[in-house]
Short mmCIF file of C-alpha atoms in Angstrom, two decimals:
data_model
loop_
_atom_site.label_atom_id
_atom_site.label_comp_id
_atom_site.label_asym_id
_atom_site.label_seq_id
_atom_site.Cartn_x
_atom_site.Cartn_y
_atom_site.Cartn_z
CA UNK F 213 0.00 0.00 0.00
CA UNK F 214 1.05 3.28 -0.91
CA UNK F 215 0.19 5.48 2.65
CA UNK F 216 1.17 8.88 1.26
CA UNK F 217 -1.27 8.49 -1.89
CA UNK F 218 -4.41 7.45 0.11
CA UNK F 219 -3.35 10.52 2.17
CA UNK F 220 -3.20 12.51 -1.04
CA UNK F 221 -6.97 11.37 -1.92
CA UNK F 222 -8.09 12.23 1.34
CA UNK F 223 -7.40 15.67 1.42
CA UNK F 224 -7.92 16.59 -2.52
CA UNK F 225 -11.17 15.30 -1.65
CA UNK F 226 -11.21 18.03 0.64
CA UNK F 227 -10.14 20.52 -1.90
CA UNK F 228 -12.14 19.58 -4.41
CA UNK F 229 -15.77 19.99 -2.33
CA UNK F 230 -14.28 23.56 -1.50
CA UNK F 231 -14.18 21.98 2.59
CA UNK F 232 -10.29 22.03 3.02
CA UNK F 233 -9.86 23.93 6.54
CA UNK F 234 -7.17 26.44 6.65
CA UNK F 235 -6.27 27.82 10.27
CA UNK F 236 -4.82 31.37 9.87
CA UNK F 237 -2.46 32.42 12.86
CA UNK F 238 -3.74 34.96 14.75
CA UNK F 239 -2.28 36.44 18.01
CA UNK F 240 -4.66 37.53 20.72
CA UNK F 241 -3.03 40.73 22.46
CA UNK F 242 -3.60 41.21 26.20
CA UNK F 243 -6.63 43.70 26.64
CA UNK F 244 -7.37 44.34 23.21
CA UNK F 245 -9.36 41.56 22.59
CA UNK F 246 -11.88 41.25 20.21
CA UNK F 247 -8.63 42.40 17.82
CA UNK F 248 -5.90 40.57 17.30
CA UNK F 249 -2.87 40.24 15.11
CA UNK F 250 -3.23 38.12 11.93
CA UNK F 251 0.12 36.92 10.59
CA UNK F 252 -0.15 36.51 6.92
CA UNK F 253 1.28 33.47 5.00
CA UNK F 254 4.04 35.94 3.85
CA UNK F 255 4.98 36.58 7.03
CA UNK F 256 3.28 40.35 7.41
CA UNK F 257 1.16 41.40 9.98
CA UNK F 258 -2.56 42.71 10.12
CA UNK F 259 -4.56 43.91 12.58
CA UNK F 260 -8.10 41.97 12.67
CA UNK F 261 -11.44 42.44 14.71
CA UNK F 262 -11.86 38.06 15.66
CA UNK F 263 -15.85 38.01 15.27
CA UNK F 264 -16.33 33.86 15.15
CA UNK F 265 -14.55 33.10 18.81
CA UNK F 266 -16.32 31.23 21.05
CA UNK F 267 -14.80 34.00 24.48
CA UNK F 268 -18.36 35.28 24.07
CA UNK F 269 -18.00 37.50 27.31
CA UNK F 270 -14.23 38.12 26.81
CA UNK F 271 -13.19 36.98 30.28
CA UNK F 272 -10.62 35.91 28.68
CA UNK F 273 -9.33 39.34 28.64
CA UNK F 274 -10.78 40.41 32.32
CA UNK F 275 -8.29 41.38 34.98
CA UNK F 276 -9.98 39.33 37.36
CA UNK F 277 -9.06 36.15 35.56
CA UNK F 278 -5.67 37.19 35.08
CA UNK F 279 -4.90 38.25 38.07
CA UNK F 280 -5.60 34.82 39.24
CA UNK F 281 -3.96 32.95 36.98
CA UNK F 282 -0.77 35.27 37.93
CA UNK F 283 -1.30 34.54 41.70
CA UNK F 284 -1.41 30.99 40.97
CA UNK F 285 1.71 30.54 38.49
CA UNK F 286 3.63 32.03 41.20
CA UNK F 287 2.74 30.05 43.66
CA UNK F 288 2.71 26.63 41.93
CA UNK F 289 4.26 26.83 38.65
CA UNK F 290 3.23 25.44 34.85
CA UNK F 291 1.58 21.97 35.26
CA UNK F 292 -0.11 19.94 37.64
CA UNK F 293 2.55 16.96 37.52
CA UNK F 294 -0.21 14.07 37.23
CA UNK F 295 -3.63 13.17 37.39
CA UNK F 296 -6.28 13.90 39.61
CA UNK F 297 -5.52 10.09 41.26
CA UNK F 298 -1.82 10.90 41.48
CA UNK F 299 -0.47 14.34 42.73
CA UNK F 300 -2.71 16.29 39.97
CA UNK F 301 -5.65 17.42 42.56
CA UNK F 302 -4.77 21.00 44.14
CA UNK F 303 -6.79 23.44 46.33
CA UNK F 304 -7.18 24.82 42.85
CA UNK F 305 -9.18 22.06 41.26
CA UNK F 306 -11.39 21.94 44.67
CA UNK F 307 -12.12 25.63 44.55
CA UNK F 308 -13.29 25.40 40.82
CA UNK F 309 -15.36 22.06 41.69
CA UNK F 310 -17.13 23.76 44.61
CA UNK F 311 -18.09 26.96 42.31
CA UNK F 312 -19.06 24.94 39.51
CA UNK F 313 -21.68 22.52 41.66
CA UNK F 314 -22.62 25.94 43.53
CA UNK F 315 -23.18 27.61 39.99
CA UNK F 316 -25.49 24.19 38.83
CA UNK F 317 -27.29 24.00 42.30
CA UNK F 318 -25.45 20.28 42.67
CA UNK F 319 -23.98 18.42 45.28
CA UNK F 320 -20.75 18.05 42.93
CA UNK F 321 -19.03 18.95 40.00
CA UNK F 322 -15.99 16.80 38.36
CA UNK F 323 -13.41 18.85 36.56
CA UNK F 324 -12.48 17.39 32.66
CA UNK F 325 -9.77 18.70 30.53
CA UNK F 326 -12.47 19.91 27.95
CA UNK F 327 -16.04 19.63 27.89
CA UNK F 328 -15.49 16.95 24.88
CA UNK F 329 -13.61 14.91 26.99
CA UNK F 330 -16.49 15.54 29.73
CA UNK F 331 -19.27 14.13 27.48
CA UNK F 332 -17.13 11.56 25.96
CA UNK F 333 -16.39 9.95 29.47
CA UNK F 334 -19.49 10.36 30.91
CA UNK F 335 -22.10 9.12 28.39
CA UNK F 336 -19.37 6.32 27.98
CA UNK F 337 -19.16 5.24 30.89
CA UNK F 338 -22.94 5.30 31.99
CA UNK F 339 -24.16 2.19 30.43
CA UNK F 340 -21.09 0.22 33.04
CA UNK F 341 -23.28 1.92 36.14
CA UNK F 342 -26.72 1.13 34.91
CA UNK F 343 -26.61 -2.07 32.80
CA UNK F 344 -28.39 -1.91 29.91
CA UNK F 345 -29.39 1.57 29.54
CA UNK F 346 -30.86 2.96 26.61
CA UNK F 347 -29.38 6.44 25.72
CA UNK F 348 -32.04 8.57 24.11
CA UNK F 349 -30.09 11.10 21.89
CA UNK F 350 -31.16 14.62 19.99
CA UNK F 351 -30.15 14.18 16.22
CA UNK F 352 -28.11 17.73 16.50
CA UNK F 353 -26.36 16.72 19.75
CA UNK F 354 -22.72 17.54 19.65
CA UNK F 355 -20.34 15.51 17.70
CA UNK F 356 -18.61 14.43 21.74
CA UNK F 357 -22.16 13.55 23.14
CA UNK F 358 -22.42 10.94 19.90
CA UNK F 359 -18.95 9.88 20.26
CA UNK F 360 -19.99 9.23 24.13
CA UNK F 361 -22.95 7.41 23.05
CA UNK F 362 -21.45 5.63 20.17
CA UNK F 363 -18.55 4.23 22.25
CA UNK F 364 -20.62 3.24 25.09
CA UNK F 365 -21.16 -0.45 23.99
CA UNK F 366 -25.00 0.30 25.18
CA UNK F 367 -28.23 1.13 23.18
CA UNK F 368 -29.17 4.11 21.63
CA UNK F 369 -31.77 5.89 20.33
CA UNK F 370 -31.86 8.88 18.18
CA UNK F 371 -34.48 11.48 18.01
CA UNK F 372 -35.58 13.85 15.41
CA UNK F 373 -34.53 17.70 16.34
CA UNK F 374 -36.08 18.99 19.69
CA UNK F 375 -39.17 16.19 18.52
CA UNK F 376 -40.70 15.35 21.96
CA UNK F 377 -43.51 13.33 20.06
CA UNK F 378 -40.80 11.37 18.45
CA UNK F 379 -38.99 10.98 21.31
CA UNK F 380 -42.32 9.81 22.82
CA UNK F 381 -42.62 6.84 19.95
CA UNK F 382 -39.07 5.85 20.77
CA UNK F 383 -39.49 5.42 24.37
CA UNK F 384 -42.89 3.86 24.04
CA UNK F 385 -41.39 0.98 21.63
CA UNK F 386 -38.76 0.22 24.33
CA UNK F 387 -39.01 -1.80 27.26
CA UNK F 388 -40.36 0.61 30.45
CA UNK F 389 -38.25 -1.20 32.74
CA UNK F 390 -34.81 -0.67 31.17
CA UNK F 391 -32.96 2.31 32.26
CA UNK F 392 -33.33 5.04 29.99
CA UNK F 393 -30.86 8.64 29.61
CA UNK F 394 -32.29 11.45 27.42
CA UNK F 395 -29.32 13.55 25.85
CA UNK F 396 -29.91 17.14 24.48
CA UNK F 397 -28.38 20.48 24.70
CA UNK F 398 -29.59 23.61 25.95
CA UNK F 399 -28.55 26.18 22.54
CA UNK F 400 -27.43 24.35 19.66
CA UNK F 401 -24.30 26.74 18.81
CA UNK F 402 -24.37 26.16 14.27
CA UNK F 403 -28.10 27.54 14.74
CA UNK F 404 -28.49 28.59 17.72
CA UNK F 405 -32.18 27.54 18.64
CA UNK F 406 -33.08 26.21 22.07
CA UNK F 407 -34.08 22.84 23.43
CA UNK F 408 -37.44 21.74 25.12
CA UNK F 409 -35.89 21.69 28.20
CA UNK F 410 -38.99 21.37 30.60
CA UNK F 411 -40.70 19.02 27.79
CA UNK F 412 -38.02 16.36 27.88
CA UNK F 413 -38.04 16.39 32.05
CA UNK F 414 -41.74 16.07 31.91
CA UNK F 415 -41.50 13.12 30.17
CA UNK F 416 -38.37 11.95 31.36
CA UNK F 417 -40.77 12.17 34.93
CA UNK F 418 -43.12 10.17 33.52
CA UNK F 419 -41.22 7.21 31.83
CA UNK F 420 -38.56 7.56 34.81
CA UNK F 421 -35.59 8.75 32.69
CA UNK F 422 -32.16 10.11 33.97
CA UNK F 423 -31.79 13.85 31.95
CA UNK F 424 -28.69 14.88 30.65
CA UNK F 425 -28.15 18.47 29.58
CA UNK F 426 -24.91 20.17 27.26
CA UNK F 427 -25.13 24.04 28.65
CA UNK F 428 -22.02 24.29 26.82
CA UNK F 429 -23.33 27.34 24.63
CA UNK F 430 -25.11 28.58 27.38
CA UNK F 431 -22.87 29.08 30.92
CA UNK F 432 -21.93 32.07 31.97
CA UNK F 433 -24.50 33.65 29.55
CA UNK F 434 -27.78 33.33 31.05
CA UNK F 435 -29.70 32.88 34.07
CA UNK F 436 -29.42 35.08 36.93
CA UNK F 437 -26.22 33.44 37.76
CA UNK F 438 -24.64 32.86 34.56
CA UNK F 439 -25.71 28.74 35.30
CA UNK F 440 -27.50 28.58 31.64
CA UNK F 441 -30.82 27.82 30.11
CA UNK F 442 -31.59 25.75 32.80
CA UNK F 443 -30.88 28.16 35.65
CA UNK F 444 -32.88 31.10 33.68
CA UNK F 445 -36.02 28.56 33.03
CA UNK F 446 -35.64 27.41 36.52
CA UNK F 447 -35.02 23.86 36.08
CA UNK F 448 -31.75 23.15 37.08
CA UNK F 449 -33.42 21.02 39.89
CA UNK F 450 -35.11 18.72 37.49
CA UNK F 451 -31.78 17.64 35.65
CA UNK F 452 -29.56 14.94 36.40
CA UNK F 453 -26.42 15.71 34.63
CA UNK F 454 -25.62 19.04 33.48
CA UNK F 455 -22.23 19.55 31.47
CA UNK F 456 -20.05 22.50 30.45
CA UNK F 457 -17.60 24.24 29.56
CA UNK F 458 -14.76 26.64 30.77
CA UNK F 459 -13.44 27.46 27.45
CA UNK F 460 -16.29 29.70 26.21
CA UNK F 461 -18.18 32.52 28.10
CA UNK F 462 -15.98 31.69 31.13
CA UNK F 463 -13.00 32.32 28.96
CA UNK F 464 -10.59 29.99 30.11
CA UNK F 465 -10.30 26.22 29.27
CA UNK F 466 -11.67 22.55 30.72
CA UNK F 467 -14.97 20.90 30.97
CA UNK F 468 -16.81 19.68 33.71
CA UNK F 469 -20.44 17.97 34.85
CA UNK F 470 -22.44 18.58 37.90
CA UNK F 471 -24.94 16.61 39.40
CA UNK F 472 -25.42 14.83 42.91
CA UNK F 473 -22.12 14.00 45.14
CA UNK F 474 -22.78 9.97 44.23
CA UNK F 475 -22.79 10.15 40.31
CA UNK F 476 -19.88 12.88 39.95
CA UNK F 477 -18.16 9.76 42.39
CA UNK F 478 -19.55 6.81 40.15
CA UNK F 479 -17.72 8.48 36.80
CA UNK F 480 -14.56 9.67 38.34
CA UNK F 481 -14.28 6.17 39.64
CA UNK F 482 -15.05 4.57 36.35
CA UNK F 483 -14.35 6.93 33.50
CA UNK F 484 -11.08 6.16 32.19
CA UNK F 485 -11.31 9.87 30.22
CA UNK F 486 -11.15 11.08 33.64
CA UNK F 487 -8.67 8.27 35.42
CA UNK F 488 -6.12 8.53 33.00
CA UNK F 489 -5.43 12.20 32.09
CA UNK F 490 -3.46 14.44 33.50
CA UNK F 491 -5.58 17.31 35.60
CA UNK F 492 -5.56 20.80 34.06
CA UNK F 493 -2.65 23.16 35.37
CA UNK F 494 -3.34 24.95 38.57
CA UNK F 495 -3.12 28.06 36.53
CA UNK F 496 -5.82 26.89 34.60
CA UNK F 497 -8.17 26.06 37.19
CA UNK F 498 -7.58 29.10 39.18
CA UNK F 499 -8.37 31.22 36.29
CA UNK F 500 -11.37 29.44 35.60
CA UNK F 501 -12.69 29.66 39.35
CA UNK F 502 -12.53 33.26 39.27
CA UNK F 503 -14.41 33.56 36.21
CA UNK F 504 -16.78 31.48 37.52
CA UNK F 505 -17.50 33.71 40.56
CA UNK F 506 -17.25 36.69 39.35
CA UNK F 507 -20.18 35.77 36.61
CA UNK F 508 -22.17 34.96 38.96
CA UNK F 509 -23.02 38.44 39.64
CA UNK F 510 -22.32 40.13 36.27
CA UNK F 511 -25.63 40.62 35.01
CA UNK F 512 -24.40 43.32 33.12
CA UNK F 513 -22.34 41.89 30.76
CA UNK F 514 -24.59 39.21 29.82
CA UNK F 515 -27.05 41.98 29.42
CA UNK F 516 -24.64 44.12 27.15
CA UNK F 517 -23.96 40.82 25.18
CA UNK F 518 -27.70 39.95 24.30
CA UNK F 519 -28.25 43.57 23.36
CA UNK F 520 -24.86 43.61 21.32
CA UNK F 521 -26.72 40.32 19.27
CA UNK F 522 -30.10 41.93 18.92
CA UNK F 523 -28.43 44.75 17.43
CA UNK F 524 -26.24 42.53 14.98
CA UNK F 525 -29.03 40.61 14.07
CA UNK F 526 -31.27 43.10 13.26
CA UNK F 527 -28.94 45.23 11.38
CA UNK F 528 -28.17 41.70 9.18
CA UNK F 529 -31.66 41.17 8.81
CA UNK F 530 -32.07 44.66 7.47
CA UNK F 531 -29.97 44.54 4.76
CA UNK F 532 -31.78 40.93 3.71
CA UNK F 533 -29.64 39.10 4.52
CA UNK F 534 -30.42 35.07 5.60
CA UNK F 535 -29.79 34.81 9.18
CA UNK F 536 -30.99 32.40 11.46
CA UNK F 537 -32.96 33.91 14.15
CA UNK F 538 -33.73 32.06 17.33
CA UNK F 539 -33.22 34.51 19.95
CA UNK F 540 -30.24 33.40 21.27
CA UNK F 541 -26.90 34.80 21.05
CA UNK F 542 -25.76 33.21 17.54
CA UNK F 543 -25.94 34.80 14.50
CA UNK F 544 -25.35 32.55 11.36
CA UNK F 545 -25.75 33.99 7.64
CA UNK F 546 -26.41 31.23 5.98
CA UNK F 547 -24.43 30.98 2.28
CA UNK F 548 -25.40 27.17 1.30
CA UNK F 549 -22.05 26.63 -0.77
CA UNK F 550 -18.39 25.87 0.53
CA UNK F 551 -16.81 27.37 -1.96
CA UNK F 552 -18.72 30.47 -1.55
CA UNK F 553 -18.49 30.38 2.35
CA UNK F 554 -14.76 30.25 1.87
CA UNK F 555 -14.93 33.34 -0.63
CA UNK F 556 -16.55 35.62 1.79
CA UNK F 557 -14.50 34.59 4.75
CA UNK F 558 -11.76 35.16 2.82
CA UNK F 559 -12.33 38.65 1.29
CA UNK F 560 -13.81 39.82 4.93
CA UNK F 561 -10.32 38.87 6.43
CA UNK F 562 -8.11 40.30 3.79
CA UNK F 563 -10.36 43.12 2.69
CA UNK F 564 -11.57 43.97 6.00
CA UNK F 565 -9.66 42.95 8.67
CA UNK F 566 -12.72 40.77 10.08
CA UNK F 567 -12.33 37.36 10.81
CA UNK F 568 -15.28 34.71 10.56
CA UNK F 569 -14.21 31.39 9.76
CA UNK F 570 -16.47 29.68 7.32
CA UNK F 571 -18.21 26.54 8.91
CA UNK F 572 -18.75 23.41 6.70
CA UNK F 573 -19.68 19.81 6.39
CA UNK F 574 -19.30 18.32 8.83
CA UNK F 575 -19.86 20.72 11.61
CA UNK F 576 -22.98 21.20 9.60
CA UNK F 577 -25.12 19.41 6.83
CA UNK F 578 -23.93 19.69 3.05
CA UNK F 579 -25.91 22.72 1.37
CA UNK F 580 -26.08 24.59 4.82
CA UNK F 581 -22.68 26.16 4.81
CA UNK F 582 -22.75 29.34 6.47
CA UNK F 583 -20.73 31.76 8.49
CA UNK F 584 -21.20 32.41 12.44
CA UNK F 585 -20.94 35.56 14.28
CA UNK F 586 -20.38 35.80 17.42
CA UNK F 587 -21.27 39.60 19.10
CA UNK F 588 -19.51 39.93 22.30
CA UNK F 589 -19.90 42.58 25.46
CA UNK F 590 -16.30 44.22 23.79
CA UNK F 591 -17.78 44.44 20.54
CA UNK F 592 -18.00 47.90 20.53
CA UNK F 593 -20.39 50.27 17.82
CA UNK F 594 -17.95 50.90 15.54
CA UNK F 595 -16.60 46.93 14.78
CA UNK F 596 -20.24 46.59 14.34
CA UNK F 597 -20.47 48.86 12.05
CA UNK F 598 -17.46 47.60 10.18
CA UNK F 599 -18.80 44.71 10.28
CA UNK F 600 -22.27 45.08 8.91
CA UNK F 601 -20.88 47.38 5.92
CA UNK F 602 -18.68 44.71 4.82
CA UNK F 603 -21.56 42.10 4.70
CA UNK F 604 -23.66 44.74 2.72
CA UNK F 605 -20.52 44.99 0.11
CA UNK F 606 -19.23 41.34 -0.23
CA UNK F 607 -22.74 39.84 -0.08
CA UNK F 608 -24.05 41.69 -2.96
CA UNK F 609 -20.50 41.48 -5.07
CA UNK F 610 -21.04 37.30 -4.22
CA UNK F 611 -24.47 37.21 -5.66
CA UNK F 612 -23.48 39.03 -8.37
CA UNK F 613 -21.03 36.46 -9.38
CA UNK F 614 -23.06 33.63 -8.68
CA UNK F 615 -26.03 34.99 -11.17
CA UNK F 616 -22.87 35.49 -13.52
CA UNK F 617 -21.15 32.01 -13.01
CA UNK F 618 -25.19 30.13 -13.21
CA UNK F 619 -26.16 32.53 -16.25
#
């Protein structure tokens, strides 16, 4: 066999359906952030307003983090010098557990090095505590959740899109007294619509289902408390499992779940994603934990950041534009070609100084290519308004060429 020629294949394929991902180097500056520096491949630099990041509060940025993550490095240094079994657990990793259960309204939380690796190892390691569960997954659930569930050796079950009634079929088909999960997320980040939250507990009361909720698109962000969809529809209570993530709003990095003191036990006992990785650096957790608590009474930053994508959207919308428009914080413009996502991203980066990395297949499905904006608190009026003249340029020079190119 020929390794380097099969490796060829695979990525012209790439090429060819216009998909090939190119990662452009950018350097995020201390307290500048949302602009950055955008090294170009011939080695010049540009200054760029980052508008597809996923720091959607830019704590990443707030002294309060930093400072933390200073007083920490000096006291402890880089890494954490094991896992959590062996050496890795520090007052750090504690602190952060105790704010994240606090946050949730748990008995526990249970620190991961991403919230991938959280879902991953927990809905993998489920079906060894309850023998022969039946996992009861959202079609649109994130590509870790399915690699959880596909991994897990157990049953599954897939659902069409926030479809209760079909949920309702699937459940009714199966035996009622096998143990049963149901799987969803709070905001689904490509479109950013919301799940039936209190739906799915109803009936996960009624056919005596364990609930497990992603808020990974959704800490920090809403509620009262920053504790997500959940905590703002007042449900927290009703969910089993909640995960998340400290590499978004919170603007750090890691992953976690909360739920009661026993389960949080039952997976760090048995989830070798969590047994057999080293713990995140002290730094790290510190960080986080102050993000954490301050958010918890920030109210007006998540305030400034829903206004900032009500403003975005409705500016986008005005110019006719095809966003998607579910009142969350999201804003996709939806293009429906690769090649043509790929064009726009391109010319708003080297035209504009705007960065919005075009999202394909298979983050999405084929023929719903499209580009995501992300409006932070530190967006301020004027990158909006950069931002929103651009579109109105590039988006009528594109369909131009389009009606050309099909003519």
């Amino acid at each position: 066999m020929r390794y380097d020629d099969k490796l060829d294949q695979a990525l012209n394929r790439l090429h060819e359906e216009g998909r090939y991902r190119t990662f452009i180097d950018i350097e995020r500056r201390k307290g500048q952030f949302p602009n950055a520096v955008w090294t170009r491949p011939d080695g010049t630099e540009q200054e760029i307003t980052v508008w597809c990041g996923n720091d959607y509060l830019g704590m990443g940025q707030h002294p309060v983090v930093l400072d933390a993550m200073h007083e920490a490095l000096e006291a402890t240094g880089a890494g954490s010098g094991g896992t959590r079994n062996i050496s890795g657990t520090t007052v750090y990793h504690k602190r952060l557990e105790a704010e994240l259960a606090d946050l949730h309204g748990k008995e526990a939380a249970l620190l991961f090095t991403s919230a991938y690796i959280a879902n991953d190892a927990t809905l993998s390691t489920l079906p060894k505590l309850f023998p022969g569960l039946i996992i009861y997954s959202d079609e649109l659930n994130h590509a870790s959740m399915i690699e959880g569930i596909r991994r897990n050796g157990g049953a599954k079950r897939v659902f069409r899109h926030n479809d209760v009634d079909h949920l309702r079929e699937l459940i009714a088909a199966d035996d009622p007294d096998t143990p049963k999960l149901i799987a969803f997320e709070s905001i689904y980040s490509m479109d950013g619509d919301f799940g039936p939250i209190e739906e799915l507990c109803d009936l996960a009361d009624e056919v005596g289902a364990l609930t497990y909720l992603d808020e990974v698109h959704a800490v920090g962000m809403y509620g009262p408390r920053g504790g997500g969809v959940a905590e703002r529809d007042g449900l927290m209570h009703r969910l089993d499992i909640i995960n998340g993530t400290l590499g978004k709003a919170f603007g750090v990095h890691g992953g976690y779940i909360a739920a009661s003191a026993k389960m949080c036990d039952a997976i760090r006992s048995y989830a070798p994603g969590f047994i057999f990785t080293t713990s995140l650096p002290p730094v790290v957790a510190a960080g986080a934990a102050a993000s954490v608590k301050h958010l918890k009474t920030d109210q007006a930053r998540r305030d400034l950041h829903q206004e900032r994508a009500k403003v975005l959207k409705l500016r986008l919308k005005g110019l006719g534009l095809p966003i998607i428009d579910h009142g969350s914080h999201i804003v996709p413009v939806m293009v429906g070609d690769p090649v043509h996502t790929k064009v726009i991203s391109d010319m708003l980066l080297e035209d504009f100084g705007i960065y919005a990395q075009p999202i394909n297949f298979p983050t999405v499905p084929r023929g719903t290519e499209r580009l995501r904006f992300t409006p932070s608190p530190v967006h301020d009026p004027k990158m909006l308004d950069a931002l929103v003249n651009a579109m109105d340029g590039l988006w009528n020079h594109c369909a131009l060429n389009r009606a050309e190119l099909s003519a």
